[in-house]
Amino acid sequence: MADKFTHLLDRLEQFNSNEVVKYESNYLRGTIDAGLKDPVTGSVPFNDTLLLKFHGIYQQDDRDLRAERQHRFLEPNYQFMVRVRIPGGLLTKQQWIGLDDISRKYAERGLRITTRQTIQFHGIRKGNMKKCMQALRNIGLDTIAACGDDSRGVVCGGNPMISAIARKVQEIARHTSQRLIPKTGAYPEIWYEESRPVQPVDAEPMYGPLYLPRKFKVGFVVPPTNDIDVYGQDVGFIAIVQNNKLLGFNLCVGGGMGQIDAREDSYPRLAQEIGFVQTEEATEVAEIIMGIQRDYGDRQDRHQARFKYTLDRLGMPWFLDELQKRRGKPLAAAFPVKFTKNGDDIGWQCGDDGLWQGTLYIESGRVNGALRDQLAALLQQYEGGIRLTTNQNLQLTDIHDYALPHLKIRLEDLGLDTLLKPNLQAAYTISCVALPTCGLAMAEAERYLPEFLPKFNQIKAKYGLEKLPITLRITGCPNGCARPYIAEVALTGRAPGLYNLYLGGSHTGNRMAKLYAKNVNEMKILTILNDLMQRYKLLADSDEKFGDFLVRTTLLDEAAAPVEHA
Ligand code: SRM
Ligand code: SF4
């Protein structure tokens, strides 16, 4: 095995400390098992916190309680976030019921639908971790590579319930996820307590003992809806459909949203379309590109380790050449592609197979309290499937004509019908988790959205813009978990109550937004938006999107040097 990776192992001494932790972990085992059994602390040793990520788990602590516990000389309120692997967001009804059950038994704050269409649990205690993971296995789910330096949950847009093409793309996304996950036996050993077979010589044939330099994200999308924000993925596949047949995919590479305000050499980046691959080549191409990033990604500086930086450092001609060498042939030319929208179609839709689906708006993806109970009650008499979206919403899928009237009545009886017709803006708005669980949050996001959104809507209403969809994203820090830098309007947290305001991304997610004002509070943000929407009302072309208007009328030039207001 090692031979395949000597080019990396020979340089281990030059690499950052995470690389050494991975190398010494015996393929992600570390001392995780022993740490879970230590009753003295609610935490696990530091190195194991790094390894746990590959198992889909983050050690966190409740930040609302930090100061008080410190004052009382107590250790932080340690708890774990568990992220499930649900490629393409597809679940059966039984799986949802199982997830709901896990959330009640082991988690706090219910279930959280993420911006990569999976479920996260928050607040799981160390002593419950194995039970949680085994309960997931019992419903046919796992958390492998949901976090960590590996290929993360593969996202798939285009709504597989609506067309045969999208269903095919969904299958490829699932297959790709399966192919790209680590193959180490550590996962079943630790979580399911399966006995350890003799370690194969090639324990990680694709990854090797150092895995990837950083996270790696793959997504599939079916135009005309760019619901997954394909240009924000490390590797994106855009379905090309002709005469109702899936020809293959335009390939785009090098997207990424993360940035650190303190580092000028960090930046969000749009993926570039570089060519076309046949349908049956997609998974292999994803694997090849992952291999290139494994071999050439920066393993010294983790802040420069994402694939987008590898591309910018080594150059696109180099990358295309390397890809061609590894594939044995060049890419075909990309097809012209047009996206016309983003977000989800909330409400009812009928697929080409005559089955219905209802998309429910879930604010910030949080399913807890009454909503969790209402959905649980609904599922008691429900025969369809479930799909989670990258806009944090939940779809009821595969509903036959004959079942629809009854389902509509049940939704009404349970008070869930309102989620099928929220305010239009809601469908274009997402926020990340942020406080109290996210260790990197500098400001509120999920808990701020319910305050901010009505105020945003009030301004829209003042200028009669209720029917104008504007992609709006809020994050608690610059990391960009709600993909803010491609939104028409975005707030990224800087400090409690203060945000950077980004404006002018395209509605379809293929143009970057620009930093308009730095460190602004709510009053300033609302004043700026009020001013811009007033101008939009007066000057916009008919059907012009808000982001396009800001760019066309060069209002964004004002931001050449973003205003600092703190
Ligand atoms: Fe994220 C780190 C939550 C999608 C970029 N993200 C985190 C952590 C794990 C914080 C940490 O490292 O300690 C957050 C856990 C919060 C919590 O308490 O749950 C977190 N990210 C999320 C989720 C749950 C946001 C949400 O509200 O839904 C999303 C889970 C997706 C999933 O199911 O896999 C989530 N994160 C994203 C996305 C969007 C996407 O992938 O489409 C991005 C931008 C795309 C990208 O990766 O470039 C994103 N998360 C980051 C980054 C910045 C990475 C970088 O390149 O610099 C971090 C920080 C890091 O990795 O160092 C981060
Ligand atoms: Fe946490 Fe920042 Fe991601 Fe929000 S954007 S979840 S605050 S890392």
XYZ file of C-alpha atoms and ligand atoms in Angstrom:
637
model
C 0.000 0.000 0.000
C 2.479 2.558 1.253
C 4.284 2.605 -2.107
C 1.344 4.297 -3.734
C 1.620 7.134 -1.274
C 5.356 7.447 -0.679
C 5.370 10.775 -2.513
C 3.298 12.092 0.404
C 4.667 10.025 3.279
C 8.233 11.058 2.453
C 7.254 14.654 3.149
C 5.247 14.018 6.307
C 7.685 15.998 8.448
C 6.939 19.128 6.452
C 3.190 18.769 6.796
C 0.870 20.312 9.387
C 0.069 18.453 12.603
C -3.341 17.186 11.389
C -1.508 15.127 8.779
C 0.537 13.423 11.478
C -2.613 12.703 13.498
C -4.186 11.055 10.454
C -1.024 9.087 9.704
C -0.703 7.797 13.252
C -4.403 7.008 13.611
C -4.286 3.541 12.088
C -6.855 4.513 9.498
C -9.057 6.712 11.667
C -9.090 4.571 14.804
C -6.870 6.671 17.073
C -7.952 6.249 20.662
C -11.593 7.015 19.886
C -12.930 3.862 21.460
C -11.032 4.332 24.725
C -11.995 8.016 24.843
C -15.669 7.204 24.532
C -15.389 4.952 27.578
C -13.615 7.483 29.819
C -16.252 8.481 32.407
C -14.242 11.333 33.900
C -14.960 13.852 31.143
C -17.706 14.509 28.616
C -15.040 15.153 25.974
C -12.557 13.023 24.041
C -8.794 13.675 23.618
C -7.938 16.440 21.156
C -6.476 14.206 18.435
C -9.612 12.085 18.498
C -11.767 15.174 17.940
C -9.974 15.491 14.588
C -10.465 11.841 13.732
C -14.113 11.815 14.803
C -14.885 14.251 11.996
C -14.173 11.521 9.459
C -16.850 9.534 11.291
C -19.308 12.410 10.826
C -18.980 13.712 14.389
C -17.950 17.055 15.867
C -17.193 17.640 19.491
C -18.896 20.870 20.542
C -19.991 22.611 23.717
C -23.050 24.691 24.432
C -21.715 28.220 24.009
C -24.696 29.752 25.794
C -23.436 28.032 28.945
C -19.688 28.542 28.481
C -19.136 31.597 30.648
C -21.310 30.403 33.499
C -19.680 26.994 33.597
C -16.224 28.539 33.485
C -17.205 30.781 36.394
C -18.245 27.694 38.333
C -14.995 25.874 37.427
C -16.911 23.254 35.481
C -15.687 21.780 32.231
C -17.576 23.074 29.177
C -20.905 21.425 28.509
C -19.409 18.953 26.038
C -21.693 17.395 23.504
C -21.458 16.071 19.978
C -22.943 17.005 16.653
C -23.625 13.991 14.450
C -24.082 14.505 10.712
C -25.746 11.726 8.746
C -24.726 10.747 5.192
C -27.791 11.008 2.982
C -26.588 11.422 -0.608
C -29.103 13.440 -2.575
C -31.259 13.827 0.553
C -33.479 10.793 -0.107
C -35.081 9.010 2.833
C -37.826 6.508 3.315
C -40.675 7.255 5.669
C -39.291 4.611 8.074
C -35.909 6.310 8.039
C -37.465 9.653 8.964
C -39.355 7.976 11.798
C -36.074 6.418 12.958
C -34.264 9.767 12.756
C -37.050 11.405 14.721
C -36.760 8.688 17.346
C -32.988 9.173 17.638
C -33.486 12.908 18.039
C -35.893 12.330 20.926
C -33.762 9.740 22.692
C -30.261 11.105 22.300
C -30.179 14.650 20.879
C -31.185 18.154 21.877
C -32.870 20.648 19.535
C -34.519 18.033 17.352
C -33.349 17.409 13.789
C -31.606 19.918 11.588
C -31.824 19.765 7.785
C -28.520 21.092 6.479
C -27.535 23.105 3.420
C -26.151 19.863 1.957
C -29.500 18.114 2.305
C -28.744 15.891 5.217
C -29.670 15.680 8.900
C -27.612 16.840 11.837
C -28.252 16.041 15.465
C -26.935 18.402 18.117
C -26.305 17.859 21.815
C -25.534 14.138 21.842
C -23.675 13.061 24.983
C -20.575 10.933 24.766
C -22.226 8.028 26.534
C -24.978 7.923 23.932
C -22.804 8.094 20.851
C -22.600 4.393 20.097
C -26.326 3.916 20.681
C -27.008 6.753 18.274
C -24.745 5.331 15.580
C -26.215 1.855 15.971
C -29.727 3.245 15.765
C -28.718 4.909 12.498
C -27.352 1.628 11.185
C -30.660 -0.024 12.067
C -32.430 2.295 9.651
C -29.857 1.785 6.908
C -27.946 5.044 7.430
C -24.410 5.964 8.438
C -22.301 9.041 9.026
C -19.147 8.012 7.148
C -17.267 11.014 5.773
C -20.076 13.419 6.601
C -17.259 15.622 7.956
C -13.431 15.368 7.807
C -10.761 15.576 5.118
C -12.581 13.378 2.650
C -15.346 13.500 0.082
C -18.331 14.909 1.951
C -21.994 14.165 1.414
C -22.675 14.239 -2.323
C -25.517 16.642 -3.078
C -27.995 16.286 -5.896
C -30.507 18.824 -7.087
C -33.077 18.727 -9.776
C -35.674 16.972 -7.714
C -35.623 13.267 -8.620
C -39.321 12.968 -7.975
C -40.190 15.268 -10.827
C -38.473 13.711 -13.825
C -36.906 10.455 -14.944
C -33.742 12.362 -15.841
C -33.421 13.737 -12.340
C -34.010 10.258 -10.911
C -31.138 8.935 -13.012
C -28.880 11.762 -11.860
C -29.842 10.991 -8.284
C -28.727 7.359 -8.750
C -25.364 8.517 -10.058
C -24.984 10.843 -7.074
C -25.646 7.973 -4.664
C -23.228 5.744 -6.501
C -20.589 8.473 -6.434
C -21.032 8.962 -2.697
C -20.620 5.239 -2.113
C -17.505 5.097 -4.249
C -15.818 8.132 -2.690
C -16.241 7.311 0.983
C -13.301 5.946 2.979
C -13.144 2.174 3.174
C -11.402 1.750 6.541
C -12.834 -0.858 8.898
C -12.541 1.631 11.782
C -16.165 2.706 11.451
C -17.898 -0.652 12.010
C -15.335 -1.588 14.633
C -15.815 1.483 16.777
C -19.503 2.131 16.349
C -21.000 -1.303 15.778
C -18.350 -3.097 17.846
C -17.677 -5.510 15.020
C -14.571 -7.584 15.535
C -11.565 -6.437 13.597
C -10.813 -8.503 10.521
C -7.214 -8.763 9.391
C -6.444 -5.319 8.043
C -6.294 -5.506 4.243
C -2.962 -4.508 2.742
C -4.774 -1.748 0.896
C -6.872 -0.463 3.808
C -7.641 2.810 2.010
C -6.948 2.228 -1.696
C -8.110 5.674 -2.786
C -7.164 7.842 0.149
C -4.086 6.218 1.646
C -3.150 6.908 5.270
C -3.224 10.707 4.952
C -6.674 10.995 3.390
C -7.229 14.378 1.700
C -5.573 17.659 2.667
C -9.021 19.108 3.369
C -12.758 18.550 2.815
C -13.866 17.889 -0.766
C -17.408 18.461 -2.041
C -19.149 16.984 -5.047
C -22.564 17.980 -6.369
C -24.909 17.117 -9.222
C -27.494 19.489 -10.624
C -30.170 19.396 -13.308
C -30.806 22.742 -15.066
C -32.735 24.987 -15.135
C -32.662 25.071 -11.316
C -29.332 25.643 -9.622
C -30.703 24.592 -6.262
C -27.418 23.078 -5.041
C -25.326 26.128 -5.998
C -23.197 24.003 -8.272
C -20.586 26.739 -8.675
C -19.878 26.515 -4.946
C -18.782 22.845 -5.145
C -15.228 21.542 -5.457
C -16.503 19.395 -8.313
C -19.872 19.998 -9.920
C -21.707 17.974 -12.548
C -24.334 19.815 -14.574
C -26.724 17.443 -16.341
C -26.947 17.917 -20.095
C -30.278 16.783 -21.436
C -31.223 16.565 -25.118
C -34.468 15.169 -26.505
C -35.332 14.055 -23.000
C -32.156 11.972 -22.753
C -29.306 12.451 -20.316
C -26.226 12.915 -22.496
C -23.775 13.423 -19.676
C -22.504 16.314 -17.592
C -20.694 19.569 -17.941
C -17.886 19.368 -15.451
C -17.011 22.302 -13.250
C -14.214 22.508 -10.740
C -12.798 24.700 -8.027
C -15.793 26.178 -6.250
C -15.685 26.928 -2.555
C -17.255 29.424 -0.207
C -15.005 29.433 2.834
C -12.871 32.410 3.726
C -11.234 33.848 6.796
C -11.476 37.580 7.256
C -8.022 37.682 8.852
C -6.308 36.070 5.845
C -6.152 38.038 2.638
C -5.064 34.942 0.750
C -8.356 33.214 1.554
C -11.343 33.795 -0.683
C -14.563 32.265 -1.931
C -14.351 31.083 -5.520
C -16.776 30.123 -8.258
C -16.241 26.788 -9.952
C -15.332 26.980 -13.656
C -16.910 24.839 -16.347
C -14.074 22.995 -18.049
C -15.669 20.407 -20.318
C -18.100 17.558 -20.710
C -18.061 13.934 -19.539
C -20.314 11.031 -20.467
C -22.919 9.900 -17.942
C -21.084 6.693 -17.107
C -17.776 8.540 -16.628
C -18.965 10.955 -13.956
C -18.157 8.928 -10.853
C -14.727 7.966 -12.120
C -13.916 11.542 -13.055
C -14.878 12.665 -9.551
C -12.527 10.039 -8.149
C -9.694 11.061 -10.447
C -10.042 14.719 -9.496
C -10.125 13.751 -5.838
C -6.884 11.837 -6.443
C -5.260 14.909 -7.989
C -6.255 16.979 -4.978
C -5.000 14.223 -2.652
C -1.586 14.316 -4.327
C -1.192 18.064 -4.927
C -3.308 19.827 -2.277
C -1.404 21.923 0.271
C -0.730 19.821 3.362
C 1.338 22.463 5.126
C -1.205 25.235 5.488
C -4.761 23.998 6.095
C -6.101 27.422 5.173
C -4.715 26.950 1.677
C -5.598 23.293 1.380
C -8.946 23.358 -0.424
C -8.979 22.270 -4.039
C -9.759 25.820 -5.245
C -6.360 26.957 -3.946
C -4.609 23.968 -5.534
C -6.103 25.028 -8.859
C -5.084 28.646 -8.447
C -1.589 27.713 -7.289
C -0.829 25.216 -10.049
C -3.019 26.731 -12.760
C -5.872 25.454 -14.897
C -3.625 24.359 -17.826
C -1.622 22.192 -15.414
C -4.821 20.715 -13.978
C -6.314 19.940 -17.379
C -3.095 18.276 -18.388
C -2.975 16.185 -15.212
C -6.629 15.216 -15.588
C -6.024 14.181 -19.175
C -3.001 12.084 -18.176
C -4.939 10.271 -15.492
C -8.026 9.739 -17.647
C -6.113 8.890 -20.778
C -8.120 11.343 -22.865
C -9.043 15.019 -22.962
C -12.388 16.404 -21.907
C -14.970 17.024 -24.598
C -16.197 20.601 -24.994
C -18.817 21.791 -22.511
C -22.382 22.289 -23.742
C -24.100 25.650 -23.361
C -26.074 25.661 -20.108
C -28.638 28.057 -18.735
C -29.902 28.187 -15.177
C -33.010 30.265 -14.651
C -33.670 29.819 -10.962
C -32.458 28.802 -7.563
C -34.291 27.785 -4.405
C -37.086 25.238 -4.065
C -40.562 25.210 -5.554
C -42.544 25.236 -2.338
C -45.997 23.621 -2.541
C -47.364 20.844 -4.756
C -45.838 19.553 -7.980
C -46.638 16.572 -10.168
C -43.813 14.486 -11.634
C -43.575 12.962 -15.114
C -44.560 9.642 -13.548
C -47.873 11.110 -12.351
C -46.825 11.048 -8.692
C -47.150 14.157 -6.534
C -44.784 15.818 -4.160
C -45.261 18.574 -1.633
C -42.352 20.765 -0.575
C -42.684 22.097 2.961
C -40.783 25.206 3.979
C -38.715 24.514 7.089
C -37.213 27.641 8.606
C -33.421 27.146 8.746
C -34.088 23.435 8.435
C -34.807 23.065 12.155
C -37.398 20.408 12.952
C -38.067 20.536 16.671
C -40.867 20.981 19.202
C -44.368 21.181 17.752
C -43.144 20.836 14.181
C -41.368 17.571 14.919
C -44.546 16.246 16.583
C -46.768 17.405 13.714
C -44.544 15.665 11.166
C -44.425 12.518 13.295
C -48.237 12.487 13.441
C -48.457 13.053 9.689
C -46.192 10.120 8.938
C -48.388 7.725 10.897
C -50.786 7.648 7.954
C -48.397 8.395 5.136
C -47.146 6.094 2.425
C -44.788 8.277 0.385
C -41.086 9.039 0.662
C -39.100 12.006 1.975
C -36.488 14.207 0.374
C -34.358 16.872 2.008
C -33.231 19.836 -0.082
C -30.075 21.939 -0.133
C -32.294 24.867 0.788
C -33.059 23.110 4.079
C -36.615 22.159 3.148
C -38.490 18.857 3.343
C -40.373 17.206 0.513
C -43.128 14.622 0.778
C -42.604 12.494 -2.320
C -44.146 9.679 -4.393
C -47.750 10.499 -3.601
C -50.396 8.850 -5.741
C -53.381 10.799 -7.068
C -55.736 8.794 -4.916
C -53.774 9.566 -1.727
C -53.439 13.302 -2.355
C -56.830 14.547 -1.088
C -56.479 12.673 2.188
C -52.909 13.898 2.643
C -54.004 17.489 2.056
C -56.675 17.134 4.740
C -54.174 15.629 7.174
C -51.755 18.480 6.516
C -54.507 20.981 7.202
C -55.701 19.205 10.333
C -52.188 19.170 11.694
C -51.587 22.820 10.814
C -48.805 21.886 8.388
C -50.501 23.242 5.276
C -49.096 26.706 5.998
C -45.630 25.310 5.259
C -46.759 24.665 1.695
C -47.461 28.342 1.108
C -45.051 30.468 3.112
C -44.195 34.027 2.241
C -42.405 33.846 -1.119
C -39.150 35.237 0.249
C -38.879 32.367 2.738
C -38.268 29.917 -0.095
C -35.156 31.842 -1.131
C -33.704 32.324 2.329
C -31.292 30.098 4.206
C -29.188 30.470 7.310
C -26.493 28.385 8.916
C -26.621 26.924 12.429
C -24.197 29.303 14.186
C -24.810 29.808 17.924
C -25.048 28.097 20.340
C -23.401 24.959 18.962
C -21.035 26.083 16.239
C -17.592 26.651 17.704
C -16.696 29.102 14.917
C -19.762 31.360 15.087
C -19.122 35.039 15.746
C -22.764 36.113 15.473
C -26.223 34.566 15.423
C -27.669 33.145 12.205
C -30.384 30.485 12.664
C -31.656 32.254 15.798
C -31.460 35.652 14.100
C -33.332 34.727 10.939
C -36.826 34.826 12.530
C -36.103 38.426 13.621
C -34.440 39.600 10.441
C -36.676 38.053 7.799
C -39.883 39.932 8.761
C -37.947 43.213 8.678
C -36.507 42.354 5.267
C -39.994 41.493 4.058
C -41.375 44.747 5.459
C -38.972 46.725 3.284
C -39.895 44.637 0.258
C -43.574 45.250 0.984
C -42.998 49.004 1.332
C -41.889 49.072 -2.307
C -44.387 46.488 -3.552
C -41.678 43.886 -4.099
C -43.396 40.981 -2.324
C -43.313 38.913 -5.502
C -39.624 39.479 -6.153
C -37.579 36.474 -5.061
C -34.201 37.505 -3.677
C -31.664 34.919 -2.603
C -30.892 35.849 1.010
C -28.325 34.037 3.109
C -27.217 34.568 6.702
C -24.178 32.999 8.311
C -22.668 33.416 11.745
C -19.106 33.749 10.413
C -17.226 34.069 7.113
C -16.966 30.312 6.571
C -19.969 30.430 4.322
C -21.994 27.376 5.332
C -25.140 28.907 3.793
C -23.179 29.758 0.610
C -23.519 33.532 1.142
C -21.018 34.742 -1.422
C -23.202 33.774 -4.354
C -26.414 35.240 -2.960
C -28.081 38.463 -4.014
C -28.064 39.628 -0.390
C -25.981 38.039 2.350
C -24.971 38.746 5.919
C -21.884 37.054 7.328
C -21.266 37.344 11.078
C -18.333 39.351 12.424
C -19.224 39.851 16.093
C -22.420 39.697 18.140
C -24.931 41.856 16.262
C -22.469 42.853 13.531
C -22.291 41.482 9.998
C -20.534 42.038 6.725
C -23.115 42.806 4.061
C -22.570 41.221 0.640
C -24.668 42.213 -2.372
C -25.049 41.448 -6.041
C -24.606 37.717 -6.478
C -26.761 36.417 -9.299
C -30.157 34.887 -8.587
C -28.974 31.661 -10.206
C -25.753 31.431 -8.218
C -23.209 31.975 -10.990
C -21.857 35.397 -10.028
C -20.083 36.353 -6.824
C -21.558 38.917 -4.497
C -19.441 41.873 -3.471
C -18.622 43.090 0.028
C -20.724 46.232 0.337
C -20.406 47.202 3.986
C -18.230 45.904 6.787
C -19.205 45.344 10.417
C -22.697 46.761 10.137
C -25.495 46.393 12.639
C -29.109 45.664 11.852
C -30.156 49.302 11.665
C -27.479 50.083 9.104
C -28.226 46.937 7.097
C -31.912 47.766 6.919
C -31.171 51.378 5.953
C -28.912 50.242 3.116
C -31.447 47.697 1.893
C -34.260 50.218 2.119
C -32.309 52.641 -0.028
C -31.404 50.014 -2.630
C -34.896 48.587 -2.863
C -36.335 52.053 -3.321
C -33.953 52.583 -6.219
C -34.803 49.159 -7.583
C -38.494 50.052 -7.494
C -37.840 53.232 -9.470
C -35.227 52.056 -11.940
C -35.321 48.302 -12.457
C -36.221 46.778 -15.816
C -39.234 44.520 -15.779
C -38.363 41.035 -14.516
C -34.892 42.201 -13.575
C -33.500 40.355 -10.583
C -32.333 42.395 -7.602
C -28.704 41.223 -7.840
C -28.581 41.940 -11.583
C -30.035 45.397 -11.017
C -27.369 46.244 -8.450
C -24.645 45.217 -10.862
C -26.202 46.819 -13.979
C -26.756 50.151 -12.334
C -23.248 49.946 -10.869
C -24.594 50.611 -7.412
C -21.996 48.208 -6.234
C -19.207 50.562 -7.294
C -19.968 52.418 -4.134
C -18.488 49.456 -2.387
C -15.092 49.739 -4.049
C -13.865 50.393 -0.548
C -16.504 48.791 1.662
C -17.870 51.093 4.333
C -16.717 50.285 7.850
C -19.364 51.206 10.388
C -18.569 49.532 13.675
Fe -19.958 24.232 7.191
C -17.383 24.299 9.385
C -22.112 23.643 9.658
C -22.321 23.506 4.889
C -18.067 25.735 4.782
N -19.752 23.948 9.179
C -18.599 23.960 9.886
C -18.845 23.484 11.321
C -18.613 22.019 11.374
C -18.063 24.240 12.405
C -16.728 23.736 12.843
O -15.876 23.415 11.998
O -16.523 23.673 14.058
C -20.351 23.846 11.466
C -21.139 23.050 12.502
C -22.239 23.913 13.088
C -23.188 23.182 13.925
O -23.236 23.468 15.153
O -23.919 22.354 13.437
C -20.796 23.787 10.028
N -21.822 23.568 7.270
C -22.576 23.479 8.395
C -24.028 23.206 8.074
C -24.729 22.338 9.107
C -24.748 24.558 7.904
C -26.247 24.506 7.902
O -26.793 25.365 8.572
O -26.845 23.677 7.242
C -23.876 22.581 6.669
C -23.689 21.098 6.715
C -23.555 20.533 5.354
C -23.556 19.043 5.287
O -24.612 18.473 5.518
O -22.503 18.469 4.963
C -22.581 23.248 6.206
N -20.121 24.483 5.170
C -21.232 24.207 4.429
C -21.114 24.799 3.135
C -22.178 24.765 2.040
C -22.002 23.648 1.073
O -21.110 22.809 1.214
O -22.758 23.612 0.115
C -19.895 25.453 3.106
C -19.341 26.319 1.942
C -18.856 25.503 0.819
C -17.412 25.146 1.007
O -17.131 24.168 1.701
O -16.556 25.865 0.471
C -19.283 25.240 4.389
N -18.039 24.866 7.082
C -17.480 25.524 6.022
C -16.156 25.947 6.383
C -15.165 26.714 5.491
C -14.356 25.782 4.702
C -13.235 26.472 3.975
O -12.966 26.136 2.842
O -12.600 27.353 4.538
C -15.965 25.526 7.723
C -14.721 25.734 8.571
C -13.642 24.785 8.277
O -13.796 23.789 7.580
O -12.537 25.059 8.766
C -17.167 24.867 8.131
Fe -20.630 27.952 11.993
Fe -19.668 29.836 10.440
Fe -20.609 27.591 9.368
Fe -22.281 29.302 10.410
S -20.959 29.717 8.642
S -22.269 27.106 10.799
S -21.140 30.141 12.096
S -18.842 27.757 10.649
